[in-house]
Amino acid sequence: MEYRQLGASGLQVPVLSFGTATFGGGNDFFKAWGSTQAEEATRLVNLCLDAGVNLFDTADIYSDGLSEEILGKAIAGKRDQLLISTKATFTFGKAPNNQGSSRFHLLRQIEGSLKRLNTDYIDIYHMHGFDGVTPVEETMRTLDDLVQSGKVRYIASSNFSGWHLMKSQAIAEKYGWNRYVAHQVYYSLANREYEWELMPLGIDQKIGAIVWSPLAAGRLGGKYRRNSPIPQQGRVAQGGSPVPDAVVKDEVFYNIIDALDEIAAETGKSVAQISLNWLLQRPTVSSIIIGARNEEQLIQNLGATGWNLSIDQIKKLDAASEIPTIYPYWHQRQNLTLNPPPVFY
């Protein structure tokens, strides 16, 4: 397993990490992801550790805390062998202060996560989304306090826009508080908007990307084909996709699938493995979160490492997945000497 430095921190993380949103199946949305219970979760954790995957990602809202609880049971006796990433911000419970990145909510949520995970500290604590109501100063000061207390090792953002992330970093720098070292983002061959602003920001500010849904909620898993029905066993058909149908453009998507099929024939790798390997060769990407309902899926995804696509194959996928940019990016691209894009090759 390859390890990469996480942003500007000194932390080394595996290029593949394991997402545990499939643990629990505590409500209709997450049942479409999976309903893995403690016994199977323990086997998956052990399989990951054997392969060098030692970063496990969860969140307080995944199955209303059940994912954290099951992960806590699955890692019993192994805490010093692994890294835990969890998140807060989104709605949890029914009390008046049940959401957001306020001091009140974060202090309550961190205690709940620590209890459910049966641990004394979180390695990477994400703000699951930007809170535009709570002052950023309050959020960043609270996160700094959590680091100083030892309950959190590193802090990270998730699903922020460029200005959300840059404002947070600027305020942290102003007061000498801990800064976000990572940004958990949606990025896949099916949707490359991350490259327009967040990737250049990550390069400039040394913020590592931890990629969620790298297979676009299973769309890039190898079962979708042009003029074929949507697989009924997948998250998309069952209403559990975190990636809305409207953002995946059909014609572009099937052009991507065609290119993936061609490269699969050339390499002998699966469509999913090629999609993951493409991401591993993009700037700023520190780790890709893979999920699995069973051991077979996990083993298949682990095969995305240990080899690399050729430059020509990457360019073929880039061409198939390119879409027009929105303003101001199309305007900036009229003069690439002033606004050079990230270097991909």
PDB file of N, CA and C in Angstrom, residues 246-311:
ATOM      1  N   ALA A 246     -29.163  14.361 -11.678  1.00  0.00           N
ATOM      2  CA  ALA A 246     -29.127  15.542 -12.544  1.00  0.00           C
ATOM      3  C   ALA A 246     -27.712  16.026 -12.833  1.00  0.00           C
ATOM      4  N   VAL A 247     -26.752  15.715 -11.953  1.00  0.00           N
ATOM      5  CA  VAL A 247     -25.390  16.232 -12.160  1.00  0.00           C
ATOM      6  C   VAL A 247     -24.553  15.299 -13.028  1.00  0.00           C
ATOM      7  N   VAL A 248     -25.053  14.106 -13.308  1.00  0.00           N
ATOM      8  CA  VAL A 248     -24.332  13.172 -14.169  1.00  0.00           C
ATOM      9  C   VAL A 248     -24.951  13.227 -15.561  1.00  0.00           C
ATOM     10  N   LYS A 249     -24.241  13.812 -16.509  1.00  0.00           N
ATOM     11  CA  LYS A 249     -24.758  14.005 -17.864  1.00  0.00           C
ATOM     12  C   LYS A 249     -24.665  12.691 -18.644  1.00  0.00           C
ATOM     13  N   ASP A 250     -25.811  12.178 -19.098  1.00  0.00           N
ATOM     14  CA  ASP A 250     -25.862  10.838 -19.680  1.00  0.00           C
ATOM     15  C   ASP A 250     -24.879  10.631 -20.828  1.00  0.00           C
ATOM     16  N   GLU A 251     -24.872  11.564 -21.800  1.00  0.00           N
ATOM     17  CA  GLU A 251     -24.032  11.338 -22.971  1.00  0.00           C
ATOM     18  C   GLU A 251     -22.557  11.337 -22.602  1.00  0.00           C
ATOM     19  N   VAL A 252     -22.160  12.284 -21.744  1.00  0.00           N
ATOM     20  CA  VAL A 252     -20.773  12.314 -21.285  1.00  0.00           C
ATOM     21  C   VAL A 252     -20.458  11.047 -20.491  1.00  0.00           C
ATOM     22  N   PHE A 253     -21.387  10.657 -19.636  1.00  0.00           N
ATOM     23  CA  PHE A 253     -21.173   9.471 -18.796  1.00  0.00           C
ATOM     24  C   PHE A 253     -20.929   8.224 -19.641  1.00  0.00           C
ATOM     25  N   TYR A 254     -21.747   8.023 -20.659  1.00  0.00           N
ATOM     26  CA  TYR A 254     -21.576   6.812 -21.467  1.00  0.00           C
ATOM     27  C   TYR A 254     -20.353   6.897 -22.381  1.00  0.00           C
ATOM     28  N   ASN A 255     -19.929   8.104 -22.725  1.00  0.00           N
ATOM     29  CA  ASN A 255     -18.638   8.246 -23.410  1.00  0.00           C
ATOM     30  C   ASN A 255     -17.496   7.796 -22.494  1.00  0.00           C
ATOM     31  N   ILE A 256     -17.626   8.131 -21.214  1.00  0.00           N
ATOM     32  CA  ILE A 256     -16.626   7.697 -20.227  1.00  0.00           C
ATOM     33  C   ILE A 256     -16.618   6.176 -20.122  1.00  0.00           C
ATOM     34  N   ILE A 257     -17.811   5.582 -20.053  1.00  0.00           N
ATOM     35  CA  ILE A 257     -17.903   4.120 -19.958  1.00  0.00           C
ATOM     36  C   ILE A 257     -17.270   3.457 -21.181  1.00  0.00           C
ATOM     37  N   ASP A 258     -17.519   4.024 -22.355  1.00  0.00           N
ATOM     38  CA  ASP A 258     -16.908   3.471 -23.575  1.00  0.00           C
ATOM     39  C   ASP A 258     -15.385   3.492 -23.479  1.00  0.00           C
ATOM     40  N   ALA A 259     -14.836   4.627 -23.014  1.00  0.00           N
ATOM     41  CA  ALA A 259     -13.380   4.749 -22.878  1.00  0.00           C
ATOM     42  C   ALA A 259     -12.849   3.784 -21.824  1.00  0.00           C
ATOM     43  N   LEU A 260     -13.583   3.637 -20.733  1.00  0.00           N
ATOM     44  CA  LEU A 260     -13.169   2.700 -19.688  1.00  0.00           C
ATOM     45  C   LEU A 260     -13.155   1.267 -20.206  1.00  0.00           C
ATOM     46  N   ASP A 261     -14.154   0.914 -20.996  1.00  0.00           N
ATOM     47  CA  ASP A 261     -14.197  -0.437 -21.559  1.00  0.00           C
ATOM     48  C   ASP A 261     -12.990  -0.694 -22.468  1.00  0.00           C
ATOM     49  N   GLU A 262     -12.621   0.309 -23.260  1.00  0.00           N
ATOM     50  CA  GLU A 262     -11.465   0.152 -24.147  1.00  0.00           C
ATOM     51  C   GLU A 262     -10.189  -0.069 -23.334  1.00  0.00           C
ATOM     52  N   ILE A 263     -10.036   0.715 -22.276  1.00  0.00           N
ATOM     53  CA  ILE A 263      -8.828   0.612 -21.452  1.00  0.00           C
ATOM     54  C   ILE A 263      -8.834  -0.687 -20.656  1.00  0.00           C
ATOM     55  N   ALA A 264     -10.019  -1.141 -20.249  1.00  0.00           N
ATOM     56  CA  ALA A 264     -10.122  -2.428 -19.546  1.00  0.00           C
ATOM     57  C   ALA A 264      -9.631  -3.563 -20.438  1.00  0.00           C
ATOM     58  N   ALA A 265      -9.976  -3.487 -21.718  1.00  0.00           N
ATOM     59  CA  ALA A 265      -9.520  -4.508 -22.663  1.00  0.00           C
ATOM     60  C   ALA A 265      -8.000  -4.452 -22.837  1.00  0.00           C
ATOM     61  N   GLU A 266      -7.434  -3.253 -22.775  1.00  0.00           N
ATOM     62  CA  GLU A 266      -5.989  -3.091 -22.940  1.00  0.00           C
ATOM     63  C   GLU A 266      -5.197  -3.563 -21.717  1.00  0.00           C
ATOM     64  N   THR A 267      -5.758  -3.319 -20.535  1.00  0.00           N
ATOM     65  CA  THR A 267      -5.004  -3.533 -19.298  1.00  0.00           C
ATOM     66  C   THR A 267      -5.352  -4.821 -18.561  1.00  0.00           C
ATOM     67  N   GLY A 268      -6.546  -5.350 -18.824  1.00  0.00           N
ATOM     68  CA  GLY A 268      -7.003  -6.501 -18.056  1.00  0.00           C
ATOM     69  C   GLY A 268      -7.511  -6.121 -16.677  1.00  0.00           C
ATOM     70  N   LYS A 269      -7.636  -4.822 -16.413  1.00  0.00           N
ATOM     71  CA  LYS A 269      -8.186  -4.331 -15.145  1.00  0.00           C
ATOM     72  C   LYS A 269      -9.682  -4.084 -15.297  1.00  0.00           C
ATOM     73  N   SER A 270     -10.387  -4.021 -14.165  1.00  0.00           N
ATOM     74  CA  SER A 270     -11.823  -3.774 -14.217  1.00  0.00           C
ATOM     75  C   SER A 270     -12.111  -2.290 -14.414  1.00  0.00           C
ATOM     76  N   VAL A 271     -13.325  -1.987 -14.831  1.00  0.00           N
ATOM     77  CA  VAL A 271     -13.747  -0.594 -15.004  1.00  0.00           C
ATOM     78  C   VAL A 271     -13.597   0.170 -13.692  1.00  0.00           C
ATOM     79  N   ALA A 272     -13.989  -0.432 -12.581  1.00  0.00           N
ATOM     80  CA  ALA A 272     -13.876   0.234 -11.283  1.00  0.00           C
ATOM     81  C   ALA A 272     -12.419   0.495 -10.927  1.00  0.00           C
ATOM     82  N   GLN A 273     -11.555  -0.472 -11.131  1.00  0.00           N
ATOM     83  CA  GLN A 273     -10.136  -0.297 -10.809  1.00  0.00           C
ATOM     84  C   GLN A 273      -9.507   0.815 -11.640  1.00  0.00           C
ATOM     85  N   ILE A 274      -9.887   0.901 -12.899  1.00  0.00           N
ATOM     86  CA  ILE A 274      -9.351   1.951 -13.773  1.00  0.00           C
ATOM     87  C   ILE A 274      -9.843   3.319 -13.303  1.00  0.00           C
ATOM     88  N   SER A 275     -11.115   3.410 -12.935  1.00  0.00           N
ATOM     89  CA  SER A 275     -11.679   4.682 -12.454  1.00  0.00           C
ATOM     90  C   SER A 275     -10.963   5.155 -11.201  1.00  0.00           C
ATOM     91  N   LEU A 276     -10.659   4.237 -10.291  1.00  0.00           N
ATOM     92  CA  LEU A 276      -9.953   4.584  -9.060  1.00  0.00           C
ATOM     93  C   LEU A 276      -8.499   4.948  -9.345  1.00  0.00           C
ATOM     94  N   ASN A 277      -7.854   4.204 -10.229  1.00  0.00           N
ATOM     95  CA  ASN A 277      -6.454   4.474 -10.549  1.00  0.00           C
ATOM     96  C   ASN A 277      -6.288   5.835 -11.206  1.00  0.00           C
ATOM     97  N   TRP A 278      -7.252   6.227 -12.046  1.00  0.00           N
ATOM     98  CA  TRP A 278      -7.222   7.562 -12.656  1.00  0.00           C
ATOM     99  C   TRP A 278      -7.193   8.639 -11.576  1.00  0.00           C
ATOM    100  N   LEU A 279      -8.006   8.475 -10.546  1.00  0.00           N
ATOM    101  CA  LEU A 279      -8.035   9.449  -9.458  1.00  0.00           C
ATOM    102  C   LEU A 279      -6.715   9.499  -8.703  1.00  0.00           C
ATOM    103  N   LEU A 280      -6.105   8.345  -8.517  1.00  0.00           N
ATOM    104  CA  LEU A 280      -4.859   8.291  -7.759  1.00  0.00           C
ATOM    105  C   LEU A 280      -3.726   9.044  -8.444  1.00  0.00           C
ATOM    106  N   GLN A 281      -3.888   9.362  -9.721  1.00  0.00           N
ATOM    107  CA  GLN A 281      -2.848  10.082 -10.456  1.00  0.00           C
ATOM    108  C   GLN A 281      -3.183  11.563 -10.646  1.00  0.00           C
ATOM    109  N   ARG A 282      -4.175  12.055  -9.897  1.00  0.00           N
ATOM    110  CA  ARG A 282      -4.544  13.472  -9.990  1.00  0.00           C
ATOM    111  C   ARG A 282      -3.876  14.271  -8.878  1.00  0.00           C
ATOM    112  N   PRO A 283      -3.511  15.531  -9.151  1.00  0.00           N
ATOM    113  CA  PRO A 283      -2.899  16.373  -8.117  1.00  0.00           C
ATOM    114  C   PRO A 283      -3.798  16.532  -6.897  1.00  0.00           C
ATOM    115  N   THR A 284      -3.193  16.681  -5.752  1.00  0.00           N
ATOM    116  CA  THR A 284      -3.789  16.932  -4.427  1.00  0.00           C
ATOM    117  C   THR A 284      -4.428  15.704  -3.795  1.00  0.00           C
ATOM    118  N   VAL A 285      -4.694  14.648  -4.543  1.00  0.00           N
ATOM    119  CA  VAL A 285      -5.403  13.500  -3.978  1.00  0.00           C
ATOM    120  C   VAL A 285      -4.496  12.748  -3.006  1.00  0.00           C
ATOM    121  N   SER A 286      -4.907  12.732  -1.739  1.00  0.00           N
ATOM    122  CA  SER A 286      -4.159  12.014  -0.713  1.00  0.00           C
ATOM    123  C   SER A 286      -4.707  10.612  -0.497  1.00  0.00           C
ATOM    124  N   SER A 287      -6.035  10.489  -0.503  1.00  0.00           N
ATOM    125  CA  SER A 287      -6.643   9.189  -0.253  1.00  0.00           C
ATOM    126  C   SER A 287      -8.016   9.130  -0.910  1.00  0.00           C
ATOM    127  N   ILE A 288      -8.404   7.935  -1.318  1.00  0.00           N
ATOM    128  CA  ILE A 288      -9.704   7.685  -1.929  1.00  0.00           C
ATOM    129  C   ILE A 288     -10.480   6.751  -1.015  1.00  0.00           C
ATOM    130  N   ILE A 289     -11.691   7.144  -0.674  1.00  0.00           N
ATOM    131  CA  ILE A 289     -12.515   6.315   0.200  1.00  0.00           C
ATOM    132  C   ILE A 289     -13.248   5.270  -0.630  1.00  0.00           C
ATOM    133  N   ILE A 290     -12.941   4.005  -0.360  1.00  0.00           N
ATOM    134  CA  ILE A 290     -13.652   2.923  -1.020  1.00  0.00           C
ATOM    135  C   ILE A 290     -14.628   2.306  -0.026  1.00  0.00           C
ATOM    136  N   GLY A 291     -15.764   1.890  -0.524  1.00  0.00           N
ATOM    137  CA  GLY A 291     -16.738   1.205   0.305  1.00  0.00           C
ATOM    138  C   GLY A 291     -16.967  -0.192  -0.241  1.00  0.00           C
ATOM    139  N   ALA A 292     -17.568  -1.035   0.559  1.00  0.00           N
ATOM    140  CA  ALA A 292     -17.852  -2.391   0.101  1.00  0.00           C
ATOM    141  C   ALA A 292     -18.933  -2.995   0.982  1.00  0.00           C
ATOM    142  N   ARG A 293     -19.894  -3.662   0.333  1.00  0.00           N
ATOM    143  CA  ARG A 293     -20.918  -4.377   1.092  1.00  0.00           C
ATOM    144  C   ARG A 293     -20.432  -5.749   1.526  1.00  0.00           C
ATOM    145  N   ASN A 294     -19.373  -6.237   0.877  1.00  0.00           N
ATOM    146  CA  ASN A 294     -18.886  -7.577   1.197  1.00  0.00           C
ATOM    147  C   ASN A 294     -17.394  -7.666   0.867  1.00  0.00           C
ATOM    148  N   GLU A 295     -16.797  -8.804   1.208  1.00  0.00           N
ATOM    149  CA  GLU A 295     -15.371  -8.987   1.021  1.00  0.00           C
ATOM    150  C   GLU A 295     -14.983  -8.989  -0.459  1.00  0.00           C
ATOM    151  N   GLU A 296     -15.833  -9.551  -1.299  1.00  0.00           N
ATOM    152  CA  GLU A 296     -15.535  -9.604  -2.730  1.00  0.00           C
ATOM    153  C   GLU A 296     -15.374  -8.205  -3.315  1.00  0.00           C
ATOM    154  N   GLN A 297     -16.308  -7.299  -2.973  1.00  0.00           N
ATOM    155  CA  GLN A 297     -16.210  -5.919  -3.461  1.00  0.00           C
ATOM    156  C   GLN A 297     -14.954  -5.247  -2.940  1.00  0.00           C
ATOM    157  N   LEU A 298     -14.626  -5.477  -1.685  1.00  0.00           N
ATOM    158  CA  LEU A 298     -13.448  -4.853  -1.087  1.00  0.00           C
ATOM    159  C   LEU A 298     -12.180  -5.325  -1.791  1.00  0.00           C
ATOM    160  N   ILE A 299     -12.054  -6.619  -2.004  1.00  0.00           N
ATOM    161  CA  ILE A 299     -10.867  -7.160  -2.665  1.00  0.00           C
ATOM    162  C   ILE A 299     -10.738  -6.601  -4.080  1.00  0.00           C
ATOM    163  N   GLN A 300     -11.884  -6.461  -4.768  1.00  0.00           N
ATOM    164  CA  GLN A 300     -11.872  -5.906  -6.118  1.00  0.00           C
ATOM    165  C   GLN A 300     -11.343  -4.460  -6.104  1.00  0.00           C
ATOM    166  N   ASN A 301     -11.802  -3.657  -5.159  1.00  0.00           N
ATOM    167  CA  ASN A 301     -11.368  -2.260  -5.098  1.00  0.00           C
ATOM    168  C   ASN A 301      -9.903  -2.130  -4.690  1.00  0.00           C
ATOM    169  N   LEU A 302      -9.424  -3.047  -3.858  1.00  0.00           N
ATOM    170  CA  LEU A 302      -8.026  -3.002  -3.441  1.00  0.00           C
ATOM    171  C   LEU A 302      -7.087  -3.203  -4.631  1.00  0.00           C
ATOM    172  N   GLY A 303      -7.609  -3.795  -5.698  1.00  0.00           N
ATOM    173  CA  GLY A 303      -6.795  -4.011  -6.894  1.00  0.00           C
ATOM    174  C   GLY A 303      -6.555  -2.768  -7.720  1.00  0.00           C
ATOM    175  N   ALA A 304      -7.007  -1.601  -7.233  1.00  0.00           N
ATOM    176  CA  ALA A 304      -6.780  -0.343  -7.955  1.00  0.00           C
ATOM    177  C   ALA A 304      -5.377   0.201  -7.753  1.00  0.00           C
ATOM    178  N   THR A 305      -4.621  -0.385  -6.829  1.00  0.00           N
ATOM    179  CA  THR A 305      -3.272   0.102  -6.527  1.00  0.00           C
ATOM    180  C   THR A 305      -2.215  -0.872  -7.032  1.00  0.00           C
ATOM    181  N   GLY A 306      -0.954  -0.394  -7.035  1.00  0.00           N
ATOM    182  CA  GLY A 306       0.159  -1.239  -7.425  1.00  0.00           C
ATOM    183  C   GLY A 306       0.469  -1.203  -8.908  1.00  0.00           C
ATOM    184  N   TRP A 307      -0.207  -0.355  -9.656  1.00  0.00           N
ATOM    185  CA  TRP A 307       0.035  -0.205 -11.089  1.00  0.00           C
ATOM    186  C   TRP A 307      -0.471   1.180 -11.472  1.00  0.00           C
ATOM    187  N   ASN A 308      -0.170   1.638 -12.675  1.00  0.00           N
ATOM    188  CA  ASN A 308      -0.596   2.959 -13.131  1.00  0.00           C
ATOM    189  C   ASN A 308      -1.063   2.915 -14.579  1.00  0.00           C
ATOM    190  N   LEU A 309      -2.081   3.687 -14.857  1.00  0.00           N
ATOM    191  CA  LEU A 309      -2.493   3.908 -16.240  1.00  0.00           C
ATOM    192  C   LEU A 309      -1.383   4.635 -16.981  1.00  0.00           C
ATOM    193  N   SER A 310      -1.307   4.435 -18.288  1.00  0.00           N
ATOM    194  CA  SER A 310      -0.336   5.183 -19.088  1.00  0.00           C
ATOM    195  C   SER A 310      -0.843   6.608 -19.297  1.00  0.00           C
ATOM    196  N   ILE A 311       0.030   7.492 -19.668  1.00  0.00           N
ATOM    197  CA  ILE A 311      -0.359   8.872 -19.952  1.00  0.00           C
ATOM    198  C   ILE A 311      -1.413   8.916 -21.059  1.00  0.00           C
TER     199      ILE A 311
END
